[in-house]
Amino acid sequence: DSGVTQTPKHLITATGQRVTLRCSPRSGDLSVYWYQQSLDQGLQFLIQYYNGEERAKGNILERFSAQQFPDLHSELNLSSLELGDSALYFCASSPQGGNQPQHFGDGTRLSIL
Amino acid sequence: DAKTTQPTSMDCAEGRAANLPCNHSTISGNEYVYWYRQIHSQGPQYIIHGLKNNETNEMASLIITEDRKSSTLILPHATLRDTAVYYCIVRVYTDKLIFGTGTRLQVFP
């Protein structure tokens, strides 16, 4: 158990819809990261938050957004969903970032019908 | 971040040591070598990391060559539960992890 909690574990929805994925980091971790894993793209970094502020951005689509709340949990919002957004979405956390290891949750499997 | 090259797949007998190589010939002086693994579709699991010196923890050992252009992850006594995709990642003081395609390790009885 990594200590990172992601909900829901599975999500099935239709094209055009909007969903919210939730992540609770390990106790004491200030940095939260979001990654997407699809069959054709592998694991890709989306975005990082540190203590409530956006710190780094990767290949995140404009239809996607994230935020980190004062209690340090984070949400990833995906809107106008397309079939290609079907993927596993992982959240990871680390104490402060930099060279400290990131610890991953078990992911949310998103299926778009 | 430097690019890494890993074999696509490897086999290992249960109880034997699994030695997973990684080439990172363009690594720079301040880049760390990280190893993660992903068992089936679970979240990636941190294994070990190092800069110059060899490192060991309860899961594995990391051997980095003196010129730092390659490294080897050693699982001393592989079990069936070690069957996974193993990722070697090098990164400097940037926060994101860049995952390649990794090595699929199959441990057989």
JSON list of C-alpha atoms in Angstrom, two decimals, chain B:
[
{"chain": "B", "resi": 1, "resn": "ASP", "atom": "CA", "xyz": [16.28, 14.35, -19.14]},
{"chain": "B", "resi": 2, "resn": "ALA", "atom": "CA", "xyz": [18.56, 11.70, -20.60]},
{"chain": "B", "resi": 3, "resn": "LYS", "atom": "CA", "xyz": [17.17, 8.90, -22.72]},
{"chain": "B", "resi": 4, "resn": "THR", "atom": "CA", "xyz": [17.37, 5.31, -21.47]},
{"chain": "B", "resi": 5, "resn": "THR", "atom": "CA", "xyz": [17.55, 2.04, -23.37]},
{"chain": "B", "resi": 6, "resn": "GLN", "atom": "CA", "xyz": [16.30, -1.21, -21.87]},
{"chain": "B", "resi": 7, "resn": "PRO", "atom": "CA", "xyz": [15.75, -4.69, -23.31]},
{"chain": "B", "resi": 8, "resn": "THR", "atom": "CA", "xyz": [12.14, -5.27, -24.24]},
{"chain": "B", "resi": 9, "resn": "SER", "atom": "CA", "xyz": [11.80, -8.46, -22.25]},
{"chain": "B", "resi": 10, "resn": "MET", "atom": "CA", "xyz": [13.72, -10.86, -20.01]},
{"chain": "B", "resi": 11, "resn": "ASP", "atom": "CA", "xyz": [13.07, -14.18, -18.31]},
{"chain": "B", "resi": 12, "resn": "CYS", "atom": "CA", "xyz": [14.31, -15.33, -14.93]},
{"chain": "B", "resi": 13, "resn": "ALA", "atom": "CA", "xyz": [13.89, -18.56, -12.99]},
{"chain": "B", "resi": 14, "resn": "GLU", "atom": "CA", "xyz": [12.27, -18.27, -9.61]},
{"chain": "B", "resi": 15, "resn": "GLY", "atom": "CA", "xyz": [14.85, -18.07, -6.83]},
{"chain": "B", "resi": 16, "resn": "ARG", "atom": "CA", "xyz": [17.59, -16.83, -9.13]},
{"chain": "B", "resi": 17, "resn": "ALA", "atom": "CA", "xyz": [18.89, -13.30, -9.34]},
{"chain": "B", "resi": 18, "resn": "ALA", "atom": "CA", "xyz": [17.29, -11.08, -11.95]},
{"chain": "B", "resi": 19, "resn": "ASN", "atom": "CA", "xyz": [19.71, -8.58, -13.47]},
{"chain": "B", "resi": 20, "resn": "LEU", "atom": "CA", "xyz": [18.00, -5.85, -15.46]},
{"chain": "B", "resi": 21, "resn": "PRO", "atom": "CA", "xyz": [20.31, -3.60, -17.50]},
{"chain": "B", "resi": 22, "resn": "CYS", "atom": "CA", "xyz": [19.78, -0.01, -18.52]},
{"chain": "B", "resi": 23, "resn": "ASN", "atom": "CA", "xyz": [21.87, 2.19, -20.79]},
{"chain": "B", "resi": 24, "resn": "HIS", "atom": "CA", "xyz": [21.87, 5.94, -20.24]},
{"chain": "B", "resi": 25, "resn": "SER", "atom": "CA", "xyz": [24.93, 7.06, -22.16]},
{"chain": "B", "resi": 26, "resn": "THR", "atom": "CA", "xyz": [23.89, 10.73, -22.29]},
{"chain": "B", "resi": 27, "resn": "ILE", "atom": "CA", "xyz": [23.35, 11.06, -18.55]},
{"chain": "B", "resi": 28, "resn": "SER", "atom": "CA", "xyz": [24.65, 14.28, -17.06]},
{"chain": "B", "resi": 29, "resn": "GLY", "atom": "CA", "xyz": [26.42, 14.73, -13.76]},
{"chain": "B", "resi": 30, "resn": "ASN", "atom": "CA", "xyz": [23.40, 15.81, -11.76]},
{"chain": "B", "resi": 31, "resn": "GLU", "atom": "CA", "xyz": [20.93, 13.24, -13.07]},
{"chain": "B", "resi": 32, "resn": "TYR", "atom": "CA", "xyz": [19.75, 10.44, -10.82]},
{"chain": "B", "resi": 33, "resn": "VAL", "atom": "CA", "xyz": [18.88, 6.93, -11.96]},
{"chain": "B", "resi": 34, "resn": "TYR", "atom": "CA", "xyz": [15.48, 5.72, -10.77]},
{"chain": "B", "resi": 35, "resn": "TRP", "atom": "CA", "xyz": [13.83, 2.33, -11.06]},
{"chain": "B", "resi": 36, "resn": "TYR", "atom": "CA", "xyz": [10.12, 1.73, -10.89]},
{"chain": "B", "resi": 37, "resn": "ARG", "atom": "CA", "xyz": [8.05, -1.32, -11.71]},
{"chain": "B", "resi": 38, "resn": "GLN", "atom": "CA", "xyz": [4.45, -1.83, -12.72]},
{"chain": "B", "resi": 39, "resn": "ILE", "atom": "CA", "xyz": [2.74, -5.07, -11.92]},
{"chain": "B", "resi": 40, "resn": "HIS", "atom": "CA", "xyz": [-0.10, -5.68, -14.35]},
{"chain": "B", "resi": 41, "resn": "SER", "atom": "CA", "xyz": [-2.12, -2.42, -14.42]},
{"chain": "B", "resi": 42, "resn": "GLN", "atom": "CA", "xyz": [-1.37, -1.37, -10.87]},
{"chain": "B", "resi": 43, "resn": "GLY", "atom": "CA", "xyz": [0.27, 1.95, -10.11]},
{"chain": "B", "resi": 44, "resn": "PRO", "atom": "CA", "xyz": [4.03, 2.12, -10.69]},
{"chain": "B", "resi": 45, "resn": "GLN", "atom": "CA", "xyz": [5.98, 1.11, -7.62]},
{"chain": "B", "resi": 46, "resn": "TYR", "atom": "CA", "xyz": [9.17, 2.89, -6.61]},
{"chain": "B", "resi": 47, "resn": "ILE", "atom": "CA", "xyz": [12.08, 0.48, -6.20]},
{"chain": "B", "resi": 48, "resn": "ILE", "atom": "CA", "xyz": [15.35, 2.35, -5.76]},
{"chain": "B", "resi": 49, "resn": "HIS", "atom": "CA", "xyz": [17.38, 5.31, -6.99]},
{"chain": "B", "resi": 50, "resn": "GLY", "atom": "CA", "xyz": [20.99, 6.46, -7.00]},
{"chain": "B", "resi": 51, "resn": "LEU", "atom": "CA", "xyz": [23.39, 9.08, -8.30]},
{"chain": "B", "resi": 52, "resn": "LYS", "atom": "CA", "xyz": [26.90, 7.60, -8.36]},
{"chain": "B", "resi": 53, "resn": "ASN", "atom": "CA", "xyz": [27.29, 4.99, -5.69]},
{"chain": "B", "resi": 54, "resn": "ASN", "atom": "CA", "xyz": [25.73, 1.57, -5.63]},
{"chain": "B", "resi": 55, "resn": "GLU", "atom": "CA", "xyz": [22.59, 1.41, -3.57]},
{"chain": "B", "resi": 56, "resn": "THR", "atom": "CA", "xyz": [20.75, -1.39, -1.80]},
{"chain": "B", "resi": 57, "resn": "ASN", "atom": "CA", "xyz": [17.43, -1.56, -0.03]},
{"chain": "B", "resi": 58, "resn": "GLU", "atom": "CA", "xyz": [15.04, -4.28, 1.02]},
{"chain": "B", "resi": 59, "resn": "MET", "atom": "CA", "xyz": [13.76, -4.72, -2.51]},
{"chain": "B", "resi": 60, "resn": "ALA", "atom": "CA", "xyz": [16.81, -4.55, -4.76]},
{"chain": "B", "resi": 61, "resn": "SER", "atom": "CA", "xyz": [20.33, -3.39, -5.46]},
{"chain": "B", "resi": 62, "resn": "LEU", "atom": "CA", "xyz": [21.33, -0.76, -7.98]},
{"chain": "B", "resi": 63, "resn": "ILE", "atom": "CA", "xyz": [24.76, -0.96, -9.58]},
{"chain": "B", "resi": 64, "resn": "ILE", "atom": "CA", "xyz": [25.87, 2.15, -11.51]},
{"chain": "B", "resi": 65, "resn": "THR", "atom": "CA", "xyz": [29.02, 1.95, -13.63]},
{"chain": "B", "resi": 66, "resn": "GLU", "atom": "CA", "xyz": [31.86, 4.29, -12.84]},
{"chain": "B", "resi": 67, "resn": "ASP", "atom": "CA", "xyz": [31.24, 6.37, -15.98]},
{"chain": "B", "resi": 68, "resn": "ARG", "atom": "CA", "xyz": [27.51, 6.36, -15.11]},
{"chain": "B", "resi": 69, "resn": "LYS", "atom": "CA", "xyz": [26.56, 5.45, -18.65]},
{"chain": "B", "resi": 70, "resn": "SER", "atom": "CA", "xyz": [24.76, 2.29, -17.59]},
{"chain": "B", "resi": 71, "resn": "SER", "atom": "CA", "xyz": [23.25, 0.65, -14.57]},
{"chain": "B", "resi": 72, "resn": "THR", "atom": "CA", "xyz": [21.85, -2.69, -13.46]},
{"chain": "B", "resi": 73, "resn": "LEU", "atom": "CA", "xyz": [18.95, -3.39, -11.17]},
{"chain": "B", "resi": 74, "resn": "ILE", "atom": "CA", "xyz": [19.39, -6.62, -9.26]},
{"chain": "B", "resi": 75, "resn": "LEU", "atom": "CA", "xyz": [16.55, -8.54, -7.66]},
{"chain": "B", "resi": 76, "resn": "PRO", "atom": "CA", "xyz": [18.57, -11.04, -5.61]},
{"chain": "B", "resi": 77, "resn": "HIS", "atom": "CA", "xyz": [16.00, -13.84, -5.35]},
{"chain": "B", "resi": 78, "resn": "ALA", "atom": "CA", "xyz": [13.24, -13.36, -7.89]},
{"chain": "B", "resi": 79, "resn": "THR", "atom": "CA", "xyz": [9.77, -14.64, -7.09]},
{"chain": "B", "resi": 80, "resn": "LEU", "atom": "CA", "xyz": [6.70, -15.01, -9.26]},
{"chain": "B", "resi": 81, "resn": "ARG", "atom": "CA", "xyz": [5.40, -11.78, -7.73]},
{"chain": "B", "resi": 82, "resn": "ASP", "atom": "CA", "xyz": [8.33, -9.91, -9.30]},
{"chain": "B", "resi": 83, "resn": "THR", "atom": "CA", "xyz": [6.85, -10.46, -12.76]},
{"chain": "B", "resi": 84, "resn": "ALA", "atom": "CA", "xyz": [6.28, -6.90, -13.96]},
{"chain": "B", "resi": 85, "resn": "VAL", "atom": "CA", "xyz": [7.42, -4.17, -16.33]},
{"chain": "B", "resi": 86, "resn": "TYR", "atom": "CA", "xyz": [10.53, -2.47, -14.97]},
{"chain": "B", "resi": 87, "resn": "TYR", "atom": "CA", "xyz": [11.27, 1.13, -15.88]},
{"chain": "B", "resi": 88, "resn": "CYS", "atom": "CA", "xyz": [14.68, 2.79, -15.70]},
{"chain": "B", "resi": 89, "resn": "ILE", "atom": "CA", "xyz": [14.37, 6.59, -15.58]},
{"chain": "B", "resi": 90, "resn": "VAL", "atom": "CA", "xyz": [17.01, 9.27, -15.34]},
{"chain": "B", "resi": 91, "resn": "ARG", "atom": "CA", "xyz": [16.05, 12.70, -14.15]},
{"chain": "B", "resi": 92, "resn": "VAL", "atom": "CA", "xyz": [17.64, 15.87, -12.93]},
{"chain": "B", "resi": 93, "resn": "TYR", "atom": "CA", "xyz": [15.97, 18.29, -10.60]},
{"chain": "B", "resi": 94, "resn": "THR", "atom": "CA", "xyz": [12.78, 18.21, -12.62]},
{"chain": "B", "resi": 95, "resn": "ASP", "atom": "CA", "xyz": [9.75, 16.82, -11.01]},
{"chain": "B", "resi": 96, "resn": "LYS", "atom": "CA", "xyz": [8.13, 14.79, -13.73]},
{"chain": "B", "resi": 97, "resn": "LEU", "atom": "CA", "xyz": [9.02, 11.18, -14.45]},
{"chain": "B", "resi": 98, "resn": "ILE", "atom": "CA", "xyz": [9.45, 10.28, -18.10]},
{"chain": "B", "resi": 99, "resn": "PHE", "atom": "CA", "xyz": [8.59, 6.62, -18.59]},
{"chain": "B", "resi": 100, "resn": "GLY", "atom": "CA", "xyz": [9.92, 4.69, -21.56]},
{"chain": "B", "resi": 101, "resn": "THR", "atom": "CA", "xyz": [8.70, 1.27, -22.62]},
{"chain": "B", "resi": 102, "resn": "GLY", "atom": "CA", "xyz": [10.61, -0.60, -19.90]},
{"chain": "B", "resi": 103, "resn": "THR", "atom": "CA", "xyz": [11.62, -4.25, -19.62]},
{"chain": "B", "resi": 104, "resn": "ARG", "atom": "CA", "xyz": [8.97, -6.90, -19.20]},
{"chain": "B", "resi": 105, "resn": "LEU", "atom": "CA", "xyz": [10.41, -9.37, -16.69]},
{"chain": "B", "resi": 106, "resn": "GLN", "atom": "CA", "xyz": [8.80, -12.79, -16.60]},
{"chain": "B", "resi": 107, "resn": "VAL", "atom": "CA", "xyz": [9.73, -14.95, -13.62]},
{"chain": "B", "resi": 108, "resn": "PHE", "atom": "CA", "xyz": [8.98, -18.62, -14.23]},
{"chain": "B", "resi": 109, "resn": "PRO", "atom": "CA", "xyz": [8.73, -21.54, -11.75]}
]
